[in-house]
GROMACS .gro file of C-alpha atoms in nm:
model
  419
    1MET     CA    1  -1.307  -1.988  -1.903
    2THR     CA    2  -1.433  -2.051  -1.496
    3THR     CA    3  -1.550  -1.731  -1.314
    4ALA     CA    4  -1.348  -1.701  -1.006
    5HIS     CA    5  -1.561  -1.689  -0.678
    6PRO     CA    6  -1.397  -1.559  -0.348
    7ALA     CA    7  -1.412  -1.769  -0.050
    8PRO     CA    8  -1.690  -1.727   0.215
    9ALA     CA    9  -1.592  -1.471   0.472
   10ALA     CA   10  -1.398  -1.601   0.744
   11GLY     CA   11  -1.634  -1.666   1.050
   12ALA     CA   12  -1.883  -1.836   0.855
   13GLN     CA   13  -1.670  -2.182   0.935
   14VAL     CA   14  -1.372  -2.079   1.081
   15SER     CA   15  -1.259  -1.811   1.284
   16ALA     CA   16  -1.017  -1.539   1.102
   17ALA     CA   17  -0.687  -1.693   1.310
   18ASP     CA   18  -0.781  -2.006   1.177
   19PHE     CA   19  -0.858  -1.924   0.823
   20LEU     CA   20  -0.518  -1.720   0.826
   21GLN     CA   21  -0.339  -2.065   0.924
   22GLU     CA   22  -0.509  -2.258   0.702
   23VAL     CA   23  -0.408  -1.999   0.440
   24VAL     CA   24  -0.034  -1.996   0.530
   25SER     CA   25  -0.050  -2.363   0.549
   26PHE     CA   26  -0.177  -2.399   0.169
   27ALA     CA   27   0.088  -2.112   0.049
   28GLN     CA   28   0.402  -2.305   0.190
   29GLN     CA   29   0.247  -2.671   0.065
   30LYS     CA   30   0.206  -2.528  -0.275
   31GLY     CA   31   0.498  -2.324  -0.323
   32PHE     CA   32   0.348  -1.970  -0.318
   33VAL     CA   33   0.544  -1.834   0.015
   34TRP     CA   34   0.793  -1.966   0.219
   35GLY     CA   35   0.943  -1.852   0.588
   36PRO     CA   36   0.977  -1.667   0.752
   37SER     CA   37   1.346  -1.658   0.551
   38PRO     CA   38   1.622  -1.840   0.623
   39GLU     CA   39   1.424  -2.113   0.725
   40VAL     CA   40   1.708  -2.318   0.775
   41TYR     CA   41   1.847  -2.083   1.004
   42GLY     CA   42   1.528  -2.037   1.216
   43GLY     CA   43   1.407  -1.747   0.987
   44LEU     CA   44   1.414  -1.350   1.046
   45SER     CA   45   1.058  -1.233   1.093
   46GLY     CA   46   0.937  -1.011   0.792
   47PHE     CA   47   1.129  -1.170   0.554
   48TYR     CA   48   0.980  -1.435   0.285
   49ASP     CA   49   1.079  -1.668   0.022
   50TYR     CA   50   0.816  -1.670  -0.298
   51GLY     CA   51   0.829  -2.020  -0.428
   52PRO     CA   52   0.777  -2.095  -0.780
   53LEU     CA   53   0.398  -2.057  -0.787
   54GLY     CA   54   0.421  -1.775  -0.603
   55LYS     CA   55   0.668  -1.593  -0.787
   56LEU     CA   56   0.474  -1.663  -1.103
   57LEU     CA   57   0.127  -1.519  -0.951
   58LYS     CA   58   0.356  -1.209  -0.833
   59ASN     CA   59   0.497  -1.175  -1.185
   60ASN     CA   60   0.137  -1.163  -1.328
   61ILE     CA   61   0.026  -0.896  -1.084
   62GLU     CA   62   0.315  -0.687  -1.132
   63GLN     CA   63   0.248  -0.713  -1.535
   64LYS     CA   64  -0.117  -0.632  -1.457
   65ILE     CA   65  -0.027  -0.296  -1.257
   66ARG     CA   66   0.261  -0.221  -1.559
   67ASP     CA   67   0.003  -0.271  -1.834
   68THR     CA   68  -0.243  -0.057  -1.664
   69PHE     CA   69  -0.001   0.249  -1.600
   70GLN     CA   70   0.136   0.217  -1.930
   71VAL     CA   71  -0.157   0.234  -2.145
   72ASN     CA   72  -0.260   0.519  -1.945
   73ASP     CA   73   0.062   0.703  -2.067
   74PHE     CA   74   0.289   0.626  -1.720
   75TRP     CA   75   0.661   0.531  -1.824
   76GLU     CA   76   0.867   0.299  -1.611
   77VAL     CA   77   1.204   0.396  -1.493
   78GLU     CA   78   1.402   0.220  -1.221
   79CYS     CA   79   1.631   0.399  -0.944
   80PRO     CA   80   1.881   0.284  -0.660
   81THR     CA   81   1.741   0.136  -0.349
   82VAL     CA   82   2.036   0.288  -0.157
   83MET     CA   83   2.040   0.655  -0.088
   84PRO     CA   84   2.270   0.905   0.101
   85ALA     CA   85   2.120   1.061   0.425
   86LYS     CA   86   2.075   1.404   0.283
   87VAL     CA   87   1.790   1.248   0.044
   88TRP     CA   88   1.632   1.098   0.344
   89GLU     CA   89   1.686   1.462   0.557
   90ALA     CA   90   1.512   1.588   0.265
   91SER     CA   91   1.208   1.374   0.244
   92GLY     CA   92   1.119   1.376   0.643
   93HIS     CA   93   1.176   1.017   0.686
   94LEU     CA   94   1.501   1.035   0.911
   95GLY     CA   95   1.286   1.266   1.197
   96ASN     CA   96   0.950   1.166   1.094
   97PHE     CA   97   0.944   0.808   0.966
   98THR     CA   98   0.850   0.662   1.317
   99ASP     CA   99   0.579   0.386   1.448
  100PRO     CA  100   0.440   0.436   1.816
  101LEU     CA  101   0.620   0.185   2.009
  102ILE     CA  102   0.485   0.011   2.319
  103VAL     CA  103   0.679  -0.258   2.537
  104CYS     CA  104   0.573  -0.532   2.753
  105SER     CA  105   0.687  -0.469   3.131
  106LYS     CA  106   0.743  -0.840   3.203
  107CYS     CA  107   0.892  -0.988   2.885
  108LYS     CA  108   1.004  -0.640   2.715
  109ALA     CA  109   0.844  -0.769   2.376
  110HIS     CA  110   0.769  -0.479   2.168
  111PHE     CA  111   0.461  -0.400   1.978
  112ARG     CA  112   0.329  -0.108   1.704
  113VAL     CA  113   0.040   0.032   1.950
  114ASP     CA  114  -0.188   0.173   1.646
  115LYS     CA  115  -0.183  -0.206   1.465
  116LEU     CA  116  -0.276  -0.374   1.815
  117LEU     CA  117  -0.538  -0.151   1.861
  118GLU     CA  118  -0.647  -0.192   1.516
  119GLU     CA  119  -0.646  -0.522   1.511
  120LEU     CA  120  -0.861  -0.538   1.857
  121PHE     CA  121  -1.095  -0.257   1.755
  122PRO     CA  122  -1.121  -0.284   1.361
  123ASP     CA  123  -1.435  -0.074   1.358
  124LYS     CA  124  -1.298   0.197   1.577
  125ARG     CA  125  -1.089   0.513   1.482
  126ILE     CA  126  -0.870   0.568   1.778
  127LYS     CA  127  -0.629   0.883   1.777
  128PRO     CA  128  -0.295   0.880   1.889
  129GLU     CA  129  -0.367   1.071   2.192
  130GLN     CA  130  -0.601   0.812   2.281
  131TYR     CA  131  -0.379   0.491   2.279
  132LEU     CA  132  -0.268   0.472   2.654
  133LYS     CA  133  -0.620   0.580   2.780
  134VAL     CA  134  -0.762   0.285   2.560
  135ILE     CA  135  -0.524   0.032   2.659
  136GLU     CA  136  -0.594   0.089   3.040
  137GLU     CA  137  -0.965   0.127   3.042
  138GLU     CA  138  -0.985  -0.202   2.814
  139GLY     CA  139  -0.725  -0.376   3.006
  140ILE     CA  140  -0.523  -0.501   2.736
  141LEU     CA  141  -0.268  -0.694   2.786
  142CYS     CA  142   0.057  -0.834   2.606
  143PRO     CA  143  -0.005  -1.089   2.364
  144SER     CA  144   0.295  -1.246   2.415
  145CYS     CA  145   0.275  -1.324   2.796
  146GLN     CA  146  -0.057  -1.149   2.928
  147SER     CA  147   0.110  -0.905   3.135
  148ASP     CA  148   0.070  -0.504   3.153
  149PHE     CA  149   0.241  -0.280   2.916
  150LEU     CA  150   0.468   0.015   3.032
  151LYS     CA  151   0.286   0.334   3.053
  152GLU     CA  152   0.483   0.511   2.786
  153ILE     CA  153   0.437   0.522   2.407
  154LYS     CA  154   0.783   0.545   2.219
  155LYS     CA  155   0.894   0.635   1.851
  156HIS     CA  156   1.051   0.375   1.672
  157ASN     CA  157   1.232   0.514   1.310
  158LEU     CA  158   1.183   0.253   1.036
  159MET     CA  159   1.475   0.329   0.830
  160MET     CA  160   1.726   0.088   0.781
  161LYS     CA  161   2.079   0.210   0.785
  162THR     CA  162   2.386   0.123   0.611
  163GLN     CA  163   2.722   0.236   0.480
  164VAL     CA  164   2.865   0.313   0.147
  165GLY     CA  165   3.255   0.290   0.104
  166LEU     CA  166   3.457   0.401   0.400
  167ASP     CA  167   3.243   0.667   0.547
  168THR     CA  168   2.908   0.771   0.397
  169VAL     CA  169   2.612   0.702   0.572
  170ALA     CA  170   2.337   0.587   0.365
  171TYR     CA  171   1.997   0.455   0.429
  172ASN     CA  172   1.779   0.151   0.235
  173ARG     CA  173   1.479   0.295   0.073
  174PRO     CA  174   1.175   0.283   0.303
  175GLU     CA  175   0.934   0.352  -0.013
  176THR     CA  176   1.015   0.386  -0.415
  177ALA     CA  177   0.861   0.731  -0.438
  178THR     CA  178   1.126   0.940  -0.313
  179THR     CA  179   1.400   0.790  -0.532
  180THR     CA  180   1.145   0.829  -0.836
  181TYR     CA  181   1.121   1.210  -0.766
  182LEU     CA  182   1.488   1.300  -0.804
  183PRO     CA  183   1.559   1.247  -1.170
  184PHE     CA  184   1.295   1.524  -1.229
  185PRO     CA  185   1.499   1.751  -1.455
  186ARG     CA  186   1.574   1.439  -1.663
  187TYR     CA  187   1.224   1.389  -1.686
  188PHE     CA  188   1.138   1.733  -1.807
  189ASP     CA  189   1.370   1.717  -2.083
  190PHE     CA  190   1.280   1.340  -2.179
  191PHE     CA  191   0.913   1.470  -2.208
  192ARG     CA  192   1.049   1.756  -2.420
  193LYS     CA  193   0.920   2.018  -2.128
  194LYS     CA  194   0.538   1.974  -2.111
  195LEU     CA  195   0.352   1.873  -1.824
  196PRO     CA  196   0.153   1.672  -1.727
  197PHE     CA  197   0.392   1.349  -1.747
  198GLY     CA  198   0.362   1.020  -1.530
  199VAL     CA  199   0.655   0.779  -1.449
  200PHE     CA  200   0.647   0.473  -1.225
  201GLN     CA  201   0.889   0.221  -1.075
  202ILE     CA  202   0.830  -0.109  -0.946
  203GLY     CA  203   1.079  -0.283  -0.677
  204LYS     CA  204   1.214  -0.328  -0.329
  205ALA     CA  205   1.157  -0.120  -0.036
  206TYR     CA  206   1.288  -0.167   0.341
  207ARG     CA  207   1.121  -0.076   0.649
  208ASN     CA  208   1.242  -0.184   1.046
  209GLU     CA  209   0.934  -0.278   1.147
  210ILE     CA  210   0.875  -0.301   1.512
  211SER     CA  211   0.714  -0.651   1.486
  212PRO     CA  212   0.551  -0.763   1.144
  213ARG     CA  213   0.283  -0.964   1.246
  214MET     CA  214   0.058  -0.980   0.928
  215TYR     CA  215   0.262  -1.244   0.722
  216ILE     CA  216   0.319  -1.075   0.373
  217CYS     CA  217   0.127  -0.811   0.410
  218ARG     CA  218   0.358  -0.634   0.622
  219MET     CA  219   0.740  -0.713   0.578
  220ARG     CA  220   1.064  -0.568   0.638
  221GLU     CA  221   1.159  -0.611   0.283
  222PHE     CA  222   0.865  -0.567   0.021
  223THR     CA  223   0.768  -0.505  -0.336
  224GLN     CA  224   0.607  -0.123  -0.400
  225ALA     CA  225   0.466  -0.031  -0.738
  226GLU     CA  226   0.462   0.355  -0.726
  227ALA     CA  227   0.347   0.612  -0.974
  228GLN     CA  228   0.377   0.987  -0.980
  229LEU     CA  229   0.220   1.193  -1.184
  230PHE     CA  230   0.385   1.552  -1.241
  231ILE     CA  231   0.100   1.834  -1.284
  232PHE     CA  232   0.090   2.197  -1.268
  233ALA     CA  233  -0.152   2.313  -1.034
  234ASP     CA  234  -0.379   2.516  -1.248
  235GLN     CA  235  -0.430   2.153  -1.464
  236LYS     CA  236  -0.559   1.934  -1.214
  237LYS     CA  237  -0.932   2.077  -1.281
  238GLN     CA  238  -0.884   2.024  -1.652
  239TYR     CA  239  -0.723   1.704  -1.659
  240GLU     CA  240  -0.901   1.501  -1.943
  241ILE     CA  241  -1.116   1.211  -1.779
  242LEU     CA  242  -1.196   0.898  -2.026
  243GLN     CA  243  -1.593   0.887  -2.057
  244LYS     CA  244  -1.565   0.504  -1.878
  245ALA     CA  245  -1.396   0.655  -1.581
  246LEU     CA  246  -1.673   0.919  -1.528
  247ASP     CA  247  -1.919   0.679  -1.524
  248ASP     CA  248  -1.788   0.394  -1.323
  249PRO     CA  249  -1.899   0.355  -0.998
  250LEU     CA  250  -1.663   0.372  -0.707
  251PRO     CA  251  -1.723   0.240  -0.326
  252LEU     CA  252  -1.633   0.587  -0.159
  253TRP     CA  253  -1.611   0.626   0.215
  254SER     CA  254  -1.540   1.016   0.266
  255ASN     CA  255  -1.491   1.185   0.582
  256LYS     CA  256  -1.820   1.282   0.609
  257LEU     CA  257  -1.960   0.917   0.578
  258GLN     CA  258  -1.710   0.798   0.830
  259ASP     CA  259  -1.795   1.045   1.083
  260ASP     CA  260  -2.170   0.982   1.066
  261GLU     CA  261  -2.088   0.589   1.072
  262ALA     CA  262  -2.242   0.556   0.749
  263GLU     CA  263  -2.159   0.299   0.494
  264PRO     CA  264  -1.938   0.375   0.170
  265ALA     CA  265  -2.138   0.505  -0.104
  266PRO     CA  266  -2.108   0.391  -0.444
  267MET     CA  267  -2.058   0.719  -0.634
  268THR     CA  268  -1.919   0.788  -0.973
  269LEU     CA  269  -1.661   1.028  -1.061
  270ARG     CA  270  -1.878   1.271  -1.251
  271GLU     CA  271  -2.090   1.251  -0.917
  272ALA     CA  272  -1.799   1.275  -0.685
  273LEU     CA  273  -1.657   1.574  -0.868
  274ALA     CA  274  -1.997   1.765  -0.870
  275LYS     CA  275  -2.069   1.714  -0.502
  276GLY     CA  276  -1.676   1.815  -0.425
  277VAL     CA  277  -1.609   1.490  -0.260
  278LEU     CA  278  -1.329   1.487  -0.501
  279LYS     CA  279  -1.140   1.794  -0.547
  280ASN     CA  280  -1.032   1.787  -0.926
  281ASN     CA  281  -1.020   1.549  -1.221
  282ALA     CA  282  -0.677   1.443  -1.204
  283TYR     CA  283  -0.683   1.293  -0.850
  284ALA     CA  284  -1.019   1.148  -0.937
  285TYR     CA  285  -0.840   0.981  -1.246
  286THR     CA  286  -0.574   0.861  -1.042
  287LEU     CA  287  -0.816   0.711  -0.753
  288TRP     CA  288  -1.029   0.536  -1.053
  289LEU     CA  289  -0.686   0.419  -1.224
  290THR     CA  290  -0.619   0.254  -0.882
  291PHE     CA  291  -0.961   0.098  -0.813
  292SER     CA  292  -0.947  -0.050  -1.152
  293VAL     CA  293  -0.648  -0.214  -1.113
  294TYR     CA  294  -0.783  -0.424  -0.836
  295LYS     CA  295  -1.107  -0.459  -0.997
  296ASN     CA  296  -0.946  -0.591  -1.330
  297ALA     CA  297  -0.762  -0.822  -1.096
  298GLY     CA  298  -1.064  -0.976  -0.994
  299ILE     CA  299  -1.127  -0.846  -0.631
  300PRO     CA  300  -1.488  -0.840  -0.590
  301VAL     CA  301  -1.622  -0.501  -0.590
  302ASP     CA  302  -1.813  -0.582  -0.265
  303ARG     CA  303  -1.477  -0.663  -0.115
  304MET     CA  304  -1.335  -0.330  -0.132
  305ARG     CA  305  -1.375   0.049  -0.050
  306LEU     CA  306  -1.195   0.346  -0.097
  307ARG     CA  307  -1.153   0.559   0.224
  308GLN     CA  308  -1.048   0.924   0.263
  309HIS     CA  309  -0.777   0.985   0.505
  310GLY     CA  310  -0.930   1.200   0.837
  311SER     CA  311  -0.730   1.520   0.895
  312ASP     CA  312  -0.565   1.384   1.192
  313GLU     CA  313  -0.406   1.106   0.965
  314LYS     CA  314  -0.321   1.282   0.651
  315ALA     CA  315   0.018   1.454   0.582
  316PHE     CA  316   0.009   1.858   0.671
  317TYR     CA  317   0.110   1.902   0.295
  318ALA     CA  318  -0.103   1.654   0.119
  319ASP     CA  319  -0.417   1.836  -0.018
  320ASP     CA  320  -0.613   1.478  -0.039
  321ALA     CA  321  -0.513   1.115   0.043
  322TRP     CA  322  -0.740   0.788   0.003
  323ASP     CA  323  -0.673   0.441   0.050
  324VAL     CA  324  -0.782   0.140  -0.153
  325GLU     CA  325  -0.908  -0.124   0.150
  326VAL     CA  326  -1.013  -0.481   0.091
  327ASN     CA  327  -1.228  -0.669   0.318
  328LEU     CA  328  -0.968  -1.004   0.397
  329ASN     CA  329  -1.110  -1.302   0.512
  330SER     CA  330  -0.798  -1.323   0.767
  331PHE     CA  331  -0.735  -0.989   0.862
  332GLY     CA  332  -1.060  -0.805   0.782
  333TRP     CA  333  -1.052  -0.439   0.619
  334THR     CA  334  -0.670  -0.372   0.517
  335GLU     CA  335  -0.502  -0.117   0.355
  336MET     CA  336  -0.372  -0.240   0.012
  337CYS     CA  337  -0.288   0.124  -0.197
  338GLY     CA  338  -0.265   0.490  -0.087
  339VAL     CA  339  -0.337   0.768  -0.314
  340HIS     CA  340  -0.206   1.101  -0.237
  341ASP     CA  341  -0.208   1.443  -0.385
  342ARG     CA  342   0.135   1.561  -0.249
  343THR     CA  343   0.138   1.898  -0.375
  344THR     CA  344   0.487   2.053  -0.426
  345TYR     CA  345   0.636   1.956  -0.106
  346ASP     CA  346   0.840   1.668  -0.249
  347LEU     CA  347   1.015   1.875  -0.529
  348THR     CA  348   1.050   2.203  -0.283
  349GLN     CA  349   1.207   1.997  -0.001
  350HIS     CA  350   1.491   1.819  -0.231
  351ALA     CA  351   1.521   2.158  -0.414
  352LYS     CA  352   1.602   2.326  -0.086
  353PHE     CA  353   1.852   2.014   0.040
  354SER     CA  354   2.018   1.978  -0.286
  355GLY     CA  355   2.061   2.339  -0.388
  356LYS     CA  356   1.923   2.275  -0.738
  357GLU     CA  357   1.634   2.418  -0.903
  358LEU     CA  358   1.329   2.145  -0.958
  359VAL     CA  359   1.090   2.361  -1.133
  360ALA     CA  360   0.888   2.357  -1.481
  361SER     CA  361   0.845   2.646  -1.736
  362ASP     CA  362   0.608   2.652  -2.049
  363GLU     CA  363   0.404   2.892  -2.274
  364THR     CA  364   0.203   2.960  -1.969
  365HIS     CA  365   0.394   2.905  -1.665
  366LYS     CA  366   0.710   3.066  -1.539
  367ARG     CA  367   0.980   2.873  -1.303
  368GLU     CA  368   0.667   2.686  -1.123
  369THR     CA  369   0.707   2.371  -0.881
  370PRO     CA  370   0.503   2.116  -1.032
  371HIS     CA  371   0.250   1.913  -0.824
  372VAL     CA  372   0.279   1.534  -0.768
  373LEU     CA  373  -0.026   1.307  -0.758
  374GLU     CA  374   0.101   0.944  -0.631
  375ILE     CA  375  -0.035   0.593  -0.640
  376ALA     CA  376   0.169   0.324  -0.425
  377PHE     CA  377   0.080  -0.002  -0.435
  378GLY     CA  378   0.191  -0.283  -0.188
  379VAL     CA  379   0.232  -0.570  -0.460
  380ASP     CA  380   0.259  -0.813  -0.152
  381ARG     CA  381  -0.058  -0.756  -0.004
  382LEU     CA  382  -0.236  -0.797  -0.346
  383VAL     CA  383  -0.094  -1.132  -0.396
  384PHE     CA  384  -0.178  -1.210  -0.041
  385ALA     CA  385  -0.560  -1.093  -0.126
  386LEU     CA  386  -0.595  -1.319  -0.391
  387ILE     CA  387  -0.452  -1.608  -0.230
  388ASP     CA  388  -0.691  -1.515   0.084
  389LEU     CA  389  -1.005  -1.437  -0.104
  390PHE     CA  390  -1.002  -1.704  -0.371
  391TYR     CA  391  -0.840  -2.017  -0.156
  392ASN     CA  392  -1.153  -2.241  -0.048
  393PRO     CA  393  -1.127  -2.480   0.213
  394GLN     CA  394  -1.504  -2.587   0.237
  395ASP     CA  395  -1.453  -2.946   0.126
  396VAL     CA  396  -1.106  -2.973   0.297
  397LYS     CA  397  -1.216  -3.329   0.456
  398GLU     CA  398  -1.328  -3.430   0.085
  399GLY     CA  399  -1.009  -3.341  -0.066
  400LYS     CA  400  -1.163  -3.087  -0.254
  401THR     CA  401  -0.977  -2.775  -0.128
  402THR     CA  402  -0.969  -2.540  -0.441
  403PHE     CA  403  -0.831  -2.210  -0.533
  404HIS     CA  404  -1.034  -2.043  -0.801
  405ILE     CA  405  -0.776  -1.771  -0.901
  406PRO     CA  406  -0.888  -1.514  -1.180
  407VAL     CA  407  -0.725  -1.688  -1.486
  408GLY     CA  408  -0.571  -1.371  -1.639
  409LEU     CA  409  -0.346  -1.409  -1.295
  410ALA     CA  410  -0.342  -1.773  -1.258
  411PRO     CA  411   0.070  -1.893  -1.236
  412ILE     CA  412  -0.049  -2.190  -1.480
  413LYS     CA  413  -0.286  -2.114  -1.729
  414ILE     CA  414  -0.305  -2.465  -1.906
  415GLY     CA  415  -0.236  -2.812  -1.756
  416VAL     CA  416  -0.159  -3.146  -1.976
  417PHE     CA  417  -0.197  -3.468  -1.804
  418PRO     CA  418  -0.186  -3.816  -1.881
  419LEU     CA  419  -0.533  -4.019  -1.901
   0.00000   0.00000   0.00000
């Protein structure tokens, strides 16, 4: 078995933009990813085809995630990708699922302002109220035509609207999570009215992105793998953590370290819980579980960090939120997965709007709304991360371009060739 080694960081030989072009070209030539699709019609931004090798790689990644969840007692479900408007009103997506939009004064091109600034200033945390000020002070111009932006930021809703039957307004799901919450009463019966229990779903989601500019890392149709742990509030601190998880160091980048402009600090779950960096056992375990997927997929630990959300970016109902970020050659530090303690928000909202009780009871809990701990993987982003990190163009002039992907995820494990 050969050991996989990631390519050197972009910048050692080529710029990140040039490296991305090479990666995209490699992915197209070798049958990993094609598009934007449909290519014969000129393509639609944010939609891509997976070729034979790409689909095999994606299948292997999904199976890696599936195996990790199942061995940790999460059960797989599948739910519809289209839901009526009432569902998305309850979840808050219809009113609040928006991105900040800025428009060029000349060519009228639209850009997602937070991502535009993130690309230009990857090491700075810029708050929404600072966007226009930074654009003006830094003299940032439209990437398309180098003209000034209009001095206004608009909200762009990401929901994709459709119609069911003759008159029922519905929406394509922007995430798998919401559709996974709704069968809670059925889960409770299936798991014999005992909490905690975990379920997960792998499937398509849709977002009407303003200007998807990050290849398959930001698409309008994409694949998510999301898991939900339903648990009573008082069970979170007593949740049993495996010994190997307690002593496995994780590169935690807490709010305090970010505010102090310090680097992530390797810390075990045992230490993080003792120091109050992580609030409870159940959340700590879901964070470790997430990190282990990327580690087992072959992503080098020195290319990963777990970043805690600041109070200005964390949802008002969330008790805690961390992202797994990977340092890509093409895009720098990029969010790969989110882990959120959503407390009782989702079940409470859907109970309110549906008129149905979404509570649980047992010997010690009476009609209590469970908390939800959520893990949200972007499958396509992990596909890109593996191509980006393990594509090695160093000897391209000698015809020695290599792709040292970890053997467990390789699309083709063995090749038999004539002498």
